[in-house]
Amino acid sequence: MGNHPSETLRRTLADLQSRWGDRIIAPASQIEAVPLPTGLAVLDNQIGGGLWPGRLTVIVGQPTSGATTLALKTLASIQRGEASAVYLDFAGQFDPYLAQRLGVGLAALVVVEPVEPQAAFGIIRDVLQDGTPTLIVADAYGAGLNLKSPDVRRLGQALMASRTALLLMAESAPKALGSLTDVRLKCERLAWIRQGRDVIGLSTRVVIDKDRAGGGGRAVQLELLFGEEQS
């Protein structure tokens, strides 16, 4: 006769906790999450409501594609909901003027510049374990990431045990993060939006390469205006 199922389950849970820590398991009643809206309803409708806590969303695109604008708009939307955020600036390229034009509250934003790109993921893990921010934006443009399996595994453990959404933006999606990525978006700029001689925004095509169900291939067109809220 084998062990009773409940005894087997208890042993399995105890083994998991001994290997990965007590926080890996919580009662079902405590595991409640709602998505963080990007502020762009047409996009939220396609990606399950927005960015999900404990999950990684990746936005990729070449410079001026709209990827940074989309990330900052999302950050501004989350701040309007009185949520806290941390911005990891891997390569020292954060533009406070652009962020402010896009609605980001600079006084309420913590900006961290890691000494070297690889150290950023250790910082992200520490911030996730602290449990304070609702959103971490990781700007990896120009960082030349070289992630290894142990880095990804530790990041995934910290992320899934947290209630924080992680948003990474880069020129291309790091292959090592493929299995950890919940949603992957690719931005392609279509045109600048002008008012007279002034550029007031951009039109971008956002391809949903991967969604929460593991699919993708859909696309939405967004008009991202500088200094105006979206809907």
GROMACS .gro file of C-alpha atoms in nm:
model
  231
    1MET     CA    1   0.000   0.000   0.000
    2GLY     CA    2   0.128   0.346  -0.084
    3ASN     CA    3   0.119   0.661   0.124
    4HIS     CA    4  -0.206   0.847   0.170
    5PRO     CA    5  -0.226   1.130  -0.087
    6SER     CA    6  -0.239   1.404   0.178
    7GLU     CA    7   0.079   1.272   0.341
    8THR     CA    8   0.254   1.261   0.004
    9LEU     CA    9   0.143   1.617  -0.065
   10ARG     CA   10   0.271   1.738   0.271
   11ARG     CA   11   0.609   1.581   0.204
   12THR     CA   12   0.623   1.739  -0.143
   13LEU     CA   13   0.541   2.084  -0.006
   14ALA     CA   14   0.798   2.048   0.272
   15ASP     CA   15   1.061   1.951   0.016
   16LEU     CA   16   0.974   2.252  -0.203
   17GLN     CA   17   0.999   2.488   0.092
   18SER     CA   18   1.331   2.347   0.202
   19ARG     CA   19   1.473   2.393  -0.148
   20TRP     CA   20   1.318   2.725  -0.249
   21GLY     CA   21   1.208   2.899   0.071
   22ASP     CA   22   0.886   2.933   0.269
   23ARG     CA   23   0.743   3.210   0.047
   24ILE     CA   24   0.704   2.976  -0.250
   25ILE     CA   25   0.379   2.838  -0.104
   26ALA     CA   26   0.079   3.037   0.019
   27PRO     CA   27  -0.285   2.953   0.088
   28ALA     CA   28  -0.505   2.987  -0.218
   29SER     CA   29  -0.704   3.266  -0.052
   30GLN     CA   30  -0.388   3.482  -0.044
   31ILE     CA   31  -0.299   3.436  -0.409
   32GLU     CA   32  -0.509   3.713  -0.556
   33ALA     CA   33  -0.383   3.934  -0.834
   34VAL     CA   34  -0.531   4.189  -1.068
   35PRO     CA   35  -0.356   4.328  -1.376
   36LEU     CA   36  -0.204   4.674  -1.379
   37PRO     CA   37  -0.359   4.870  -1.669
   38THR     CA   38  -0.127   5.028  -1.921
   39GLY     CA   39  -0.376   5.311  -1.968
   40LEU     CA   40  -0.427   5.197  -2.330
   41ALA     CA   41  -0.753   5.004  -2.336
   42VAL     CA   42  -0.704   4.861  -2.686
   43LEU     CA   43  -0.374   4.706  -2.576
   44ASP     CA   44  -0.497   4.592  -2.235
   45ASN     CA   45  -0.784   4.406  -2.402
   46GLN     CA   46  -0.532   4.203  -2.603
   47ILE     CA   47  -0.293   4.112  -2.320
   48GLY     CA   48  -0.527   4.001  -2.046
   49GLY     CA   49  -0.601   4.336  -1.887
   50GLY     CA   50  -0.251   4.477  -1.850
   51LEU     CA   51   0.067   4.380  -1.665
   52TRP     CA   52   0.024   4.100  -1.413
   53PRO     CA   53   0.195   4.096  -1.071
   54GLY     CA   54   0.457   3.827  -1.037
   55ARG     CA   55   0.507   3.815  -1.414
   56LEU     CA   56   0.750   3.953  -1.673
   57THR     CA   57   0.639   4.165  -1.968
   58VAL     CA   58   0.899   4.243  -2.235
   59ILE     CA   59   0.873   4.534  -2.479
   60VAL     CA   60   1.121   4.538  -2.767
   61GLY     CA   61   1.188   4.772  -3.056
   62GLN     CA   62   1.457   4.980  -3.216
   63PRO     CA   63   1.520   5.334  -3.087
   64THR     CA   64   1.228   5.567  -3.177
   65SER     CA   65   1.000   5.264  -3.228
   66GLY     CA   66   0.776   5.372  -2.942
   67ALA     CA   67   0.891   5.106  -2.693
   68THR     CA   68   1.023   5.355  -2.438
   69THR     CA   69   0.722   5.580  -2.485
   70LEU     CA   70   0.488   5.287  -2.427
   71ALA     CA   71   0.677   5.182  -2.112
   72LEU     CA   72   0.671   5.534  -1.970
   73LYS     CA   73   0.301   5.573  -2.051
   74THR     CA   74   0.238   5.250  -1.865
   75LEU     CA   75   0.441   5.375  -1.571
   76ALA     CA   76   0.242   5.701  -1.565
   77SER     CA   77  -0.086   5.505  -1.574
   78ILE     CA   78   0.017   5.294  -1.276
   79GLN     CA   79   0.128   5.600  -1.082
   80ARG     CA   80  -0.215   5.757  -1.136
   81GLY     CA   81  -0.350   5.459  -0.944
   82GLU     CA   82  -0.123   5.565  -0.656
   83ALA     CA   83   0.104   5.264  -0.700
   84SER     CA   84   0.477   5.282  -0.638
   85ALA     CA   85   0.742   5.212  -0.901
   86VAL     CA   86   1.117   5.166  -0.940
   87TYR     CA   87   1.300   5.243  -1.263
   88LEU     CA   88   1.624   5.050  -1.333
   89ASP     CA   89   1.830   5.253  -1.579
   90PHE     CA   90   2.090   4.999  -1.699
   91ALA     CA   91   2.285   5.231  -1.930
   92GLY     CA   92   2.219   5.574  -1.779
   93GLN     CA   93   1.979   5.686  -2.052
   94PHE     CA   94   1.672   5.784  -1.848
   95ASP     CA   95   1.529   6.111  -1.984
   96PRO     CA   96   1.339   6.290  -1.705
   97TYR     CA   97   1.207   6.555  -1.946
   98LEU     CA   98   1.049   6.294  -2.174
   99ALA     CA   99   0.916   6.100  -1.876
  100GLN     CA  100   0.753   6.411  -1.735
  101ARG     CA  101   0.596   6.497  -2.072
  102LEU     CA  102   0.447   6.148  -2.078
  103GLY     CA  103   0.285   6.196  -1.739
  104VAL     CA  104   0.538   6.029  -1.507
  105GLY     CA  105   0.552   6.181  -1.159
  106LEU     CA  106   0.925   6.221  -1.104
  107ALA     CA  107   0.895   6.304  -0.735
  108ALA     CA  108   0.730   5.966  -0.670
  109LEU     CA  109   0.967   5.762  -0.889
  110VAL     CA  110   1.280   5.587  -0.763
  111VAL     CA  111   1.547   5.573  -1.036
  112VAL     CA  112   1.839   5.333  -0.987
  113GLU     CA  113   2.152   5.329  -1.206
  114PRO     CA  114   2.344   5.001  -1.156
  115VAL     CA  115   2.722   5.022  -1.168
  116GLU     CA  116   2.719   4.754  -1.439
  117PRO     CA  117   2.432   4.595  -1.636
  118GLN     CA  118   2.475   4.248  -1.489
  119ALA     CA  119   2.437   4.388  -1.137
  120ALA     CA  120   2.091   4.514  -1.229
  121PHE     CA  121   1.932   4.171  -1.198
  122GLY     CA  122   2.066   4.129  -0.847
  123ILE     CA  123   1.913   4.466  -0.762
  124ILE     CA  124   1.583   4.359  -0.919
  125ARG     CA  125   1.579   4.045  -0.705
  126ASP     CA  126   1.645   4.250  -0.390
  127VAL     CA  127   1.366   4.494  -0.476
  128LEU     CA  128   1.126   4.207  -0.549
  129GLN     CA  129   1.203   4.046  -0.215
  130ASP     CA  130   1.148   4.380  -0.040
  131GLY     CA  131   0.795   4.370  -0.181
  132THR     CA  132   0.740   4.747  -0.181
  133PRO     CA  133   0.693   4.854  -0.546
  134THR     CA  134   0.395   4.762  -0.759
  135LEU     CA  135   0.601   4.793  -1.078
  136ILE     CA  136   0.966   4.764  -1.174
  137VAL     CA  137   1.063   4.906  -1.513
  138ALA     CA  138   1.399   4.772  -1.635
  139ASP     CA  139   1.544   4.981  -1.919
  140ALA     CA  140   1.804   4.755  -2.079
  141TYR     CA  141   1.860   4.957  -2.397
  142GLY     CA  142   2.228   4.953  -2.486
  143ALA     CA  143   2.313   4.729  -2.192
  144GLY     CA  144   2.445   4.423  -2.378
  145LEU     CA  145   2.284   4.167  -2.149
  146ASN     CA  146   2.450   3.831  -2.104
  147LEU     CA  147   2.214   3.636  -1.881
  148LYS     CA  148   2.292   3.284  -1.768
  149SER     CA  149   2.052   3.012  -1.655
  150PRO     CA  150   2.121   3.058  -1.281
  151ASP     CA  151   2.047   3.432  -1.314
  152VAL     CA  152   1.717   3.362  -1.486
  153ARG     CA  153   1.620   3.092  -1.237
  154ARG     CA  154   1.685   3.317  -0.936
  155LEU     CA  155   1.502   3.607  -1.102
  156GLY     CA  156   1.203   3.384  -1.180
  157GLN     CA  157   1.185   3.255  -0.822
  158ALA     CA  158   1.189   3.608  -0.678
  159LEU     CA  159   0.939   3.738  -0.932
  160MET     CA  160   0.682   3.462  -0.893
  161ALA     CA  161   0.698   3.490  -0.513
  162SER     CA  162   0.627   3.864  -0.533
  163ARG     CA  163   0.328   4.088  -0.600
  164THR     CA  164   0.529   4.311  -0.832
  165ALA     CA  165   0.502   4.335  -1.210
  166LEU     CA  166   0.832   4.349  -1.400
  167LEU     CA  167   0.852   4.535  -1.731
  168LEU     CA  168   1.173   4.498  -1.933
  169MET     CA  169   1.243   4.700  -2.246
  170ALA     CA  170   1.532   4.640  -2.486
  171GLU     CA  171   1.622   4.644  -2.854
  172SER     CA  172   1.566   4.269  -2.873
  173ALA     CA  173   1.428   4.008  -2.637
  174PRO     CA  174   1.698   3.821  -2.441
  175LYS     CA  175   1.665   3.454  -2.539
  176ALA     CA  176   1.745   3.345  -2.185
  177LEU     CA  177   1.426   3.512  -2.063
  178GLY     CA  178   1.201   3.335  -2.313
  179SER     CA  179   1.050   3.083  -2.073
  180LEU     CA  180   1.007   3.345  -1.800
  181THR     CA  181   0.831   3.598  -2.026
  182ASP     CA  182   0.455   3.623  -1.977
  183VAL     CA  183   0.386   3.877  -2.254
  184ARG     CA  184   0.621   3.999  -2.526
  185LEU     CA  185   0.545   4.307  -2.736
  186LYS     CA  186   0.732   4.439  -3.038
  187CYS     CA  187   0.697   4.806  -3.134
  188GLU     CA  188   0.736   4.935  -3.490
  189ARG     CA  189   0.702   5.309  -3.543
  190LEU     CA  190   0.471   5.399  -3.831
  191ALA     CA  191   0.488   5.779  -3.828
  192TRP     CA  192   0.549   6.084  -3.613
  193ILE     CA  193   0.240   6.279  -3.516
  194ARG     CA  194   0.291   6.648  -3.581
  195GLN     CA  195   0.112   6.968  -3.500
  196GLY     CA  196   0.259   7.226  -3.731
  197ARG     CA  197   0.634   7.189  -3.693
  198ASP     CA  198   0.613   7.029  -3.351
  199VAL     CA  199   0.624   6.653  -3.289
  200ILE     CA  200   0.346   6.579  -3.039
  201GLY     CA  201   0.357   6.199  -3.046
  202LEU     CA  202   0.397   5.894  -3.262
  203SER     CA  203   0.192   5.622  -3.423
  204THR     CA  204   0.325   5.274  -3.357
  205ARG     CA  205   0.228   4.919  -3.446
  206VAL     CA  206   0.253   4.685  -3.148
  207VAL     CA  207   0.287   4.319  -3.238
  208ILE     CA  208   0.193   4.077  -2.962
  209ASP     CA  209   0.463   3.814  -3.014
  210LYS     CA  210   0.358   3.620  -2.706
  211ASP     CA  211   0.053   3.646  -2.482
  212ARG     CA  212  -0.053   3.490  -2.153
  213ALA     CA  213  -0.189   3.184  -2.333
  214GLY     CA  214   0.141   3.128  -2.512
  215GLY     CA  215   0.014   3.245  -2.850
  216GLY     CA  216   0.069   3.567  -3.038
  217GLY     CA  217   0.081   3.712  -3.386
  218ARG     CA  218  -0.184   3.979  -3.330
  219ALA     CA  219  -0.116   4.350  -3.364
  220VAL     CA  220  -0.270   4.677  -3.252
  221GLN     CA  221  -0.201   5.030  -3.368
  222LEU     CA  222  -0.150   5.296  -3.104
  223GLU     CA  223  -0.123   5.671  -3.114
  224LEU     CA  224   0.100   5.774  -2.826
  225LEU     CA  225   0.071   6.145  -2.757
  226PHE     CA  226   0.326   6.326  -2.546
  227GLY     CA  227   0.174   6.489  -2.240
  228GLU     CA  228  -0.177   6.353  -2.281
  229GLU     CA  229  -0.354   6.065  -2.111
  230GLN     CA  230  -0.459   5.777  -2.334
  231SER     CA  231  -0.771   5.563  -2.331
   0.00000   0.00000   0.00000
